[in-house]
Short mmCIF file of C-alpha atoms and ligand atoms in Angstrom, two decimals:
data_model
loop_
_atom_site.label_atom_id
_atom_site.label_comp_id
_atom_site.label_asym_id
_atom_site.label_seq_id
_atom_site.Cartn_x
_atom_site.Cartn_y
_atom_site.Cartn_z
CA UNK A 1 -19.49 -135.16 -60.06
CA UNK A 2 -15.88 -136.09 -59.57
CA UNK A 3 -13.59 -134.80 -57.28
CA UNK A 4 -10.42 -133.38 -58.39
CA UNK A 5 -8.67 -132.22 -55.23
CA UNK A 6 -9.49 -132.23 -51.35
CA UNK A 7 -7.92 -130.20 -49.12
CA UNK A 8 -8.62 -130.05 -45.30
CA UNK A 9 -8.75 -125.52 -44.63
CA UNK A 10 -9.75 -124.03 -41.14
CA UNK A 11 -11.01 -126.69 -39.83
CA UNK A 12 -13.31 -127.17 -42.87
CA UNK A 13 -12.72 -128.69 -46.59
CA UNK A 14 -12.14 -127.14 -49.93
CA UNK A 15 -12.94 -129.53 -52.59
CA UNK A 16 -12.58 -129.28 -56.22
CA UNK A 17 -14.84 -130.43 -58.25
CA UNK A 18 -15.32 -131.40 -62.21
CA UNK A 19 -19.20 -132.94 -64.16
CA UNK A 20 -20.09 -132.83 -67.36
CA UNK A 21 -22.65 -129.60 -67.43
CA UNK A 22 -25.92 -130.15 -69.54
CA UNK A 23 -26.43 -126.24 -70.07
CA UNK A 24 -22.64 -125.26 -71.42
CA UNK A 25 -22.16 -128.91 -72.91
CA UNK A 26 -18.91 -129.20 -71.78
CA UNK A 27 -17.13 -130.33 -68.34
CA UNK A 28 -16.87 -127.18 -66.00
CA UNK A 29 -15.13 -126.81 -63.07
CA UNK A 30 -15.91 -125.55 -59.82
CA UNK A 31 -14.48 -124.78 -56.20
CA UNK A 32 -16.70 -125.12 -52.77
CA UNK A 33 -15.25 -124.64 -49.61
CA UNK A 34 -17.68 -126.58 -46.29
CA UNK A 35 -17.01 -124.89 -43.14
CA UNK A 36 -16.47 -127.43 -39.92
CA UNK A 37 -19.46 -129.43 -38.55
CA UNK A 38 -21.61 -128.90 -41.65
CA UNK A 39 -23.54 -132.49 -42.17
CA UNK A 40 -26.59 -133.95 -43.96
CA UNK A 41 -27.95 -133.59 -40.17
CA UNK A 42 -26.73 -129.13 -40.15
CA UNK A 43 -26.88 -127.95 -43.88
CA UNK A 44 -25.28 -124.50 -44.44
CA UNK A 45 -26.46 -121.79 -46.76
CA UNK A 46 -24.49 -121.19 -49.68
CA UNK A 47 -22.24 -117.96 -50.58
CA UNK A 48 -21.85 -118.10 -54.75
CA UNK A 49 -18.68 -116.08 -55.81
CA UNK A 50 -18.07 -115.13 -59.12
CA UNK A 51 -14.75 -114.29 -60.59
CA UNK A 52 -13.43 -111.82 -63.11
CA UNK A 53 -11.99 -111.98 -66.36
CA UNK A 54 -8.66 -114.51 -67.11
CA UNK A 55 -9.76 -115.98 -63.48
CA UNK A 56 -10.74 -120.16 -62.96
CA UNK A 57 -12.51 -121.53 -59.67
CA UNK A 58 -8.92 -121.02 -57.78
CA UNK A 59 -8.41 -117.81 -57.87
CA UNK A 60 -10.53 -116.76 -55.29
CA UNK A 61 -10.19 -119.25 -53.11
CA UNK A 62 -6.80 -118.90 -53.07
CA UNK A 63 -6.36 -115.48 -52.81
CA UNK A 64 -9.32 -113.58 -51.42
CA UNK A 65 -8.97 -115.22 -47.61
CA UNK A 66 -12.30 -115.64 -47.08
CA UNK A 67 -12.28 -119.44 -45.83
CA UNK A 68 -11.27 -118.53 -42.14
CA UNK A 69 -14.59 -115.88 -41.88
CA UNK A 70 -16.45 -118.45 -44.10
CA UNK A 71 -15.53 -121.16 -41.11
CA UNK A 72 -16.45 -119.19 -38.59
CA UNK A 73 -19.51 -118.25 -39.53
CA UNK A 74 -21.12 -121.77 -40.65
CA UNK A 75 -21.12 -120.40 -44.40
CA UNK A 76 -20.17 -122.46 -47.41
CA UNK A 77 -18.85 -121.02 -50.94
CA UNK A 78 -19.12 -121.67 -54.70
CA UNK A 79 -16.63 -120.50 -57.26
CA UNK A 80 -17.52 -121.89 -60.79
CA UNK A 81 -15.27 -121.16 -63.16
CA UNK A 82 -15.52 -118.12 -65.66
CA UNK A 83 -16.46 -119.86 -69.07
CA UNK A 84 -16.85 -122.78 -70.38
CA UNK A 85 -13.87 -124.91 -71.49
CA UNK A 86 -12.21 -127.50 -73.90
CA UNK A 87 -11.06 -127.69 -77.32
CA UNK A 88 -14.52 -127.52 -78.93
CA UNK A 89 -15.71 -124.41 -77.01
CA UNK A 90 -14.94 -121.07 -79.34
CA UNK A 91 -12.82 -118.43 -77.92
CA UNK A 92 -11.78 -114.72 -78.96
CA UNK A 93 -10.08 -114.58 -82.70
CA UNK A 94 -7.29 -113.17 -81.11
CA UNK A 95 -6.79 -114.46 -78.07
CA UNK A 96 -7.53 -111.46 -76.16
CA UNK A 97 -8.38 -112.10 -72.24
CA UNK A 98 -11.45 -109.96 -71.77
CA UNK A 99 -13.29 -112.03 -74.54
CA UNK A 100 -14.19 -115.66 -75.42
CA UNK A 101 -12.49 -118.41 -72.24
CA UNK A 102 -12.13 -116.96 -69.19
CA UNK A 103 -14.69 -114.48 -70.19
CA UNK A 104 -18.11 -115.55 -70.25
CA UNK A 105 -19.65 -112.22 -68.21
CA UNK A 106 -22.97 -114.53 -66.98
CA UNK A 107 -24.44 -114.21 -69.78
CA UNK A 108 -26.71 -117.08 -72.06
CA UNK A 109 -25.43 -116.38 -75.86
CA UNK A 110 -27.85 -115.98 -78.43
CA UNK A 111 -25.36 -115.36 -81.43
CA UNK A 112 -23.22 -118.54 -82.98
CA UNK A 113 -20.88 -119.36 -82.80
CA UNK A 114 -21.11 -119.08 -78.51
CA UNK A 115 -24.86 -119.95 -78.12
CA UNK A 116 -23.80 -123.71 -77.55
CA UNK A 117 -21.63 -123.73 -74.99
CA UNK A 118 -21.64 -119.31 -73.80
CA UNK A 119 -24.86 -120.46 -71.21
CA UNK A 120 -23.02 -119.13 -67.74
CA UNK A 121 -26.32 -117.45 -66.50
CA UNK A 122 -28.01 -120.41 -66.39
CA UNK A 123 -25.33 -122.73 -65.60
CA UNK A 124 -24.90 -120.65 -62.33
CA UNK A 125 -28.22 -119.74 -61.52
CA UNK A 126 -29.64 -123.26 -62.04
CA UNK A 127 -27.11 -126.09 -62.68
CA UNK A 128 -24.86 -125.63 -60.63
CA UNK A 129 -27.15 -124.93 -57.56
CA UNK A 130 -29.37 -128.26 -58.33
CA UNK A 131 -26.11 -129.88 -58.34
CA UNK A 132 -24.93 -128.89 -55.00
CA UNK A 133 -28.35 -128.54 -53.33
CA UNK A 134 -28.29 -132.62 -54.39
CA UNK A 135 -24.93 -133.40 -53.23
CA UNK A 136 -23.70 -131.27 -50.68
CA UNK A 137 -24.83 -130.12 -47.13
CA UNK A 138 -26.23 -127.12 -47.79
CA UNK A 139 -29.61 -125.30 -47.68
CA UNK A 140 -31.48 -123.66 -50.08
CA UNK A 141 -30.42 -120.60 -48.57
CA UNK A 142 -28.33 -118.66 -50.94
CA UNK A 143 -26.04 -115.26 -51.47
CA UNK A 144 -24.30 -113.84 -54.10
CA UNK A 145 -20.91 -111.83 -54.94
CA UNK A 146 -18.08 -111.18 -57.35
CA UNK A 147 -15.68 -109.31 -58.64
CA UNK A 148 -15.48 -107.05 -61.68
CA UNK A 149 -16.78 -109.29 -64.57
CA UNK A 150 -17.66 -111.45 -61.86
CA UNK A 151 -19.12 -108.45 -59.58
CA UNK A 152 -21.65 -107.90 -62.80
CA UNK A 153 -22.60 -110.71 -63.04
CA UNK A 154 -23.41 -110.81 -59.39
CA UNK A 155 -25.45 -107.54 -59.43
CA UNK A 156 -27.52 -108.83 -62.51
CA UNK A 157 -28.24 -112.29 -61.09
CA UNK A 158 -29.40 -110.84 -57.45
CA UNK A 159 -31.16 -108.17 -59.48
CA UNK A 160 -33.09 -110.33 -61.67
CA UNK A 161 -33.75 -112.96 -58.87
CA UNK A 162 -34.81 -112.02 -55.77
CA UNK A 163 -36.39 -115.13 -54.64
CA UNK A 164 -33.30 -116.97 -55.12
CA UNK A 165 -30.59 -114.76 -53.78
CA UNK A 166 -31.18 -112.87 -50.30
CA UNK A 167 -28.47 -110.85 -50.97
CA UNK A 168 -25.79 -109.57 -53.50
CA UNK A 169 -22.80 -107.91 -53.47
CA UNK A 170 -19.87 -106.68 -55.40
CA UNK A 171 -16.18 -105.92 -55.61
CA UNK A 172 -14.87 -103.54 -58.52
CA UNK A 173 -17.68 -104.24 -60.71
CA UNK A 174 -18.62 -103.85 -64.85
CA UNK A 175 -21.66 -101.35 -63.68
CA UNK A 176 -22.89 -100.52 -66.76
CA UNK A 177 -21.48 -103.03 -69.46
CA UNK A 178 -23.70 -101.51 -71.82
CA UNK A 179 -21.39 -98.99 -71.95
CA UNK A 180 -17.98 -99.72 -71.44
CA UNK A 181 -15.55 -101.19 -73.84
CA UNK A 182 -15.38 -104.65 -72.32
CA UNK A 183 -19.38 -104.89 -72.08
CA UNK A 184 -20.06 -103.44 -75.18
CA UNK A 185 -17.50 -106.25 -76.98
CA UNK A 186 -18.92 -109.32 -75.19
CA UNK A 187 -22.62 -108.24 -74.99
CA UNK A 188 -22.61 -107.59 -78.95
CA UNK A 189 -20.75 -110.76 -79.60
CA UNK A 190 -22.73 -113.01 -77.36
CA UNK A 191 -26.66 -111.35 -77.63
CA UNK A 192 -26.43 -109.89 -80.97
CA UNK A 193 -26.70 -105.90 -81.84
CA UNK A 194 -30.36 -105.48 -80.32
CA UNK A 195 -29.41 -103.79 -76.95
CA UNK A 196 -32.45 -104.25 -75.84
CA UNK A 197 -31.15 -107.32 -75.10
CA UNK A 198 -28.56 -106.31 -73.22
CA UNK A 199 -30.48 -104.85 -70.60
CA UNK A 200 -31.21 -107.58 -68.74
CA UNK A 201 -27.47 -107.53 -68.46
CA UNK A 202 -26.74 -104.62 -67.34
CA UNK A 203 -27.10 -103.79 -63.34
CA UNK A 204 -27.62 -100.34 -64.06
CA UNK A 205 -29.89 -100.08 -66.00
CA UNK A 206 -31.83 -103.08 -63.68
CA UNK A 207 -31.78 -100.47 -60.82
CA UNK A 208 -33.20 -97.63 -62.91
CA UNK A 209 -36.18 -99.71 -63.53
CA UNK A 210 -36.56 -100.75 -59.59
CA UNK A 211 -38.28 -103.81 -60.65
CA UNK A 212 -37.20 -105.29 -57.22
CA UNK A 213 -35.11 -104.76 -54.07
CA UNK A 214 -32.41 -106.75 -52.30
CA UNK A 215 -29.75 -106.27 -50.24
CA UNK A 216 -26.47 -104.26 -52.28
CA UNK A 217 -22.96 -103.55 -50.80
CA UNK A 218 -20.62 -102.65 -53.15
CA UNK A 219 -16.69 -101.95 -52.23
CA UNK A 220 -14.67 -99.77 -54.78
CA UNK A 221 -11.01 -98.55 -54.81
CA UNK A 222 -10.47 -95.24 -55.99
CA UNK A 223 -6.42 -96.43 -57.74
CA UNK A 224 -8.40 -99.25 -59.92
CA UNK A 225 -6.79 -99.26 -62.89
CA UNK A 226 -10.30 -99.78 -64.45
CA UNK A 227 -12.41 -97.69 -62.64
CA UNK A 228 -12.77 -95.11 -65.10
CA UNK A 229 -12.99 -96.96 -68.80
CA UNK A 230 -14.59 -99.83 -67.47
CA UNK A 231 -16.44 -100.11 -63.95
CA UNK A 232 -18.37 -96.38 -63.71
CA UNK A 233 -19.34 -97.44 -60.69
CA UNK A 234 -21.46 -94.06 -60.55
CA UNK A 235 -23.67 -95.12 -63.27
CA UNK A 236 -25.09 -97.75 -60.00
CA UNK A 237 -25.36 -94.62 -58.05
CA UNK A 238 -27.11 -92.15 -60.66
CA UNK A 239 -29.73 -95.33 -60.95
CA UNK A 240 -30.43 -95.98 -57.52
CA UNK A 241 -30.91 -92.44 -56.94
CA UNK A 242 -33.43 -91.81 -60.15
CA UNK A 243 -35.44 -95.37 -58.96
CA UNK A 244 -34.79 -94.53 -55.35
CA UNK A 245 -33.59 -97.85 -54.38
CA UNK A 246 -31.07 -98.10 -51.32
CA UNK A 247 -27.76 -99.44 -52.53
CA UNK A 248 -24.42 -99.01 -50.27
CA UNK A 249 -21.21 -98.16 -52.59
CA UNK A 250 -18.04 -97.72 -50.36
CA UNK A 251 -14.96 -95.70 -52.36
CA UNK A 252 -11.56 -96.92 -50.58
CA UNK A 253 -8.55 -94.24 -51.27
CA UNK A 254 -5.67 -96.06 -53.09
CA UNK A 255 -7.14 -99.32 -53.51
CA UNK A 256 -6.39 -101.43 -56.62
CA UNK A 257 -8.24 -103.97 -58.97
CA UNK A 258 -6.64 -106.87 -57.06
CA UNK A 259 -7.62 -109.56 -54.86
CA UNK A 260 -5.54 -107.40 -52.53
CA UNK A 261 -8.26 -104.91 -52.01
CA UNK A 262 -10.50 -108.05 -52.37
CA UNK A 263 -8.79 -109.66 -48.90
CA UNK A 264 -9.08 -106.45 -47.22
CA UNK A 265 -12.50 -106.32 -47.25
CA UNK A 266 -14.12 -109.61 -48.07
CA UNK A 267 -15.04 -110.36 -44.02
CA UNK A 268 -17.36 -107.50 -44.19
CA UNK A 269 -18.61 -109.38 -47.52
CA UNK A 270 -19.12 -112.33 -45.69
CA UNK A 271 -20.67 -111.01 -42.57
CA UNK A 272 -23.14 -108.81 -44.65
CA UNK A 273 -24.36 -112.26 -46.38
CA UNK A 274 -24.02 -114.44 -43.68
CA UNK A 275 -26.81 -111.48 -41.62
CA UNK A 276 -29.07 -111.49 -44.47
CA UNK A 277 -29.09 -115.94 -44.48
CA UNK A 278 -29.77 -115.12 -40.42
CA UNK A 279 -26.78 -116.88 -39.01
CA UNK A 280 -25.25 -113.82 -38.01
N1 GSH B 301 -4.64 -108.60 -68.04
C1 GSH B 301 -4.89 -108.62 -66.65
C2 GSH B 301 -6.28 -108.12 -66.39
C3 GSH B 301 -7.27 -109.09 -65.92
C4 GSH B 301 -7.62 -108.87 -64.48
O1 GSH B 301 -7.24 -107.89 -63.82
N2 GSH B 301 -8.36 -109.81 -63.99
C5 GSH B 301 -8.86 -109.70 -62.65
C6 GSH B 301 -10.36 -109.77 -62.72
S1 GSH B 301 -11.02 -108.57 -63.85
C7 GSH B 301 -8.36 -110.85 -61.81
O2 GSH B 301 -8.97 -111.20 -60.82
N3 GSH B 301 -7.23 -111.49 -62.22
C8 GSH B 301 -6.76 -112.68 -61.62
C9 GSH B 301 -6.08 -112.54 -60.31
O3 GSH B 301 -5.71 -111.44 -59.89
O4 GSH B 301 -5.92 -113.61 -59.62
C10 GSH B 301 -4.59 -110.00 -66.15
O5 GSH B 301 -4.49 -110.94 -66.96
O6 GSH B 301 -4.43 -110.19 -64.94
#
């Protein structure tokens, strides 16, 4: 692991960091922010944030102001990056953003030419926390949230693990990617036309089956530009109710898609995870 950048934050330390990943076979990139006083002798639990698509590891860290509630309360944060990268790793025909780099929606590829290096779901539920369980002081204790692509990917991690996440959340996410334009396009690229497949990618159709419960806050702005093509956040809603699993979806008049709406609400994010890891 090298470091790229060190910067001291709110009393803490946002590093930047760069390794040559053994799932996506590429170098990746990822952001962690340590909040004060956290040592080899007083590990932290871990808050993994996933982005959405076009985004890198900066985006939210810059953006999102969540190191000052991260600081205060004793919580670190992950922000991989959103694909893999480099000159050898394939990207959309025609350079559109919701496909291909910057783009990877957490999912392992099945289909060439993206099975090589497409392997985000692993490389963020398992690399990337060996890494920084290794290197780092932090617990095994770990969260998870995103946004959008990022807030999908979130849901279907925390969904599909329970034992490794204690909680998940999401902002604005892809609820139902089986069945929106940007799922449908990277699901059938990356797994192939067998949707069965795609169900274990797909946080709606996880909660209709109620295979397991964990924590879910979800925050939504009714102005998102993508709420209605894309996120269907009521799909989440229609499955929680047919499974009868408790999830909490808040709708926020005249909110946007951006890390605005993101900022306004992240501490309650943060505070959520940081009760479920019991150091709140
Ligand atoms: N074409 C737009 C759409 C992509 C978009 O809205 N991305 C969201 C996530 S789905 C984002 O977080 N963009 C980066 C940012 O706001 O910092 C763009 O390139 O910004």
């Amino acid at each position: 692991m090298e470091i790229i950048s060190e910067n001291k934050a709110f009393g803490g330390r946002h590093i930047r960091y760069r390794h040559h990943s053994e799932m996506t076979h590429c170098e990746m990139t990822f952001a962690v922010f340590l909040p004060p006083f956290a040592s080899k002798d007083n590990p932290v639990p871990v808050l993994y944030w996933l982005s959405g698509l076009t985004c890198t590891d900066e985006n939210f860290m810059q953006k999102a102001g969540a190191m000052k509630w991260a600081a205060d309360l004793g919580l670190a944060i992950v922000a991989p990056d959103t694909s893999p990268r480099g000159d050898n790793v394939p990207d959309d025909e025609n350079g559109d953003y919701d496909f291909g780099l910057g783009a990877g929606f957490y999912v392992d590829a099945s289909e060439a030419p993206w099975q090589q290096h497409y392997q985000m779901y692993s490389y963020v539920t398992e690399e990337l926390p060996a890494l920084i369980e290794t290197a780092l002081p932090v617990t095994r204790e770990r969260a998870i949230s995103g946004h959008s692509m990022g807030g999908h990917g979130a849901l279907v991690i925390g969904l599909r693990q329970p034992n490794r996440f204690v909680s998940v959340s999401a902002f604005s996410p892809i609820a139902n990617p089986m069945s929106c334009p940007w799922g449908e396009k990277a699901l059938s690229a990356y797994l192939g036309d067998d949707k069965s497949k795609w169900q274990q990618y797909d946080a709606s159709w996880l909660i209709s089956q109620k295979q397991h419960t964990i924590p879910v806050l979800i925050e939504q702005g009714t102005s998102d530009q993508f709420l209605k093509e894309q996120l269907k956040p009521e799909r989440l809603l229609n499955a929680a109710q047919q499974s009868d699993t408790p999830i909490t979806l808040n709708m926020h008049e005249g909110y946007d898609h951006s890390y605005f709406f993101i900022a306004t609400f992240i501490r309650s994010h943060l505070e959520f995870h940081a009760s479920h890891l019991g150091i709140l």
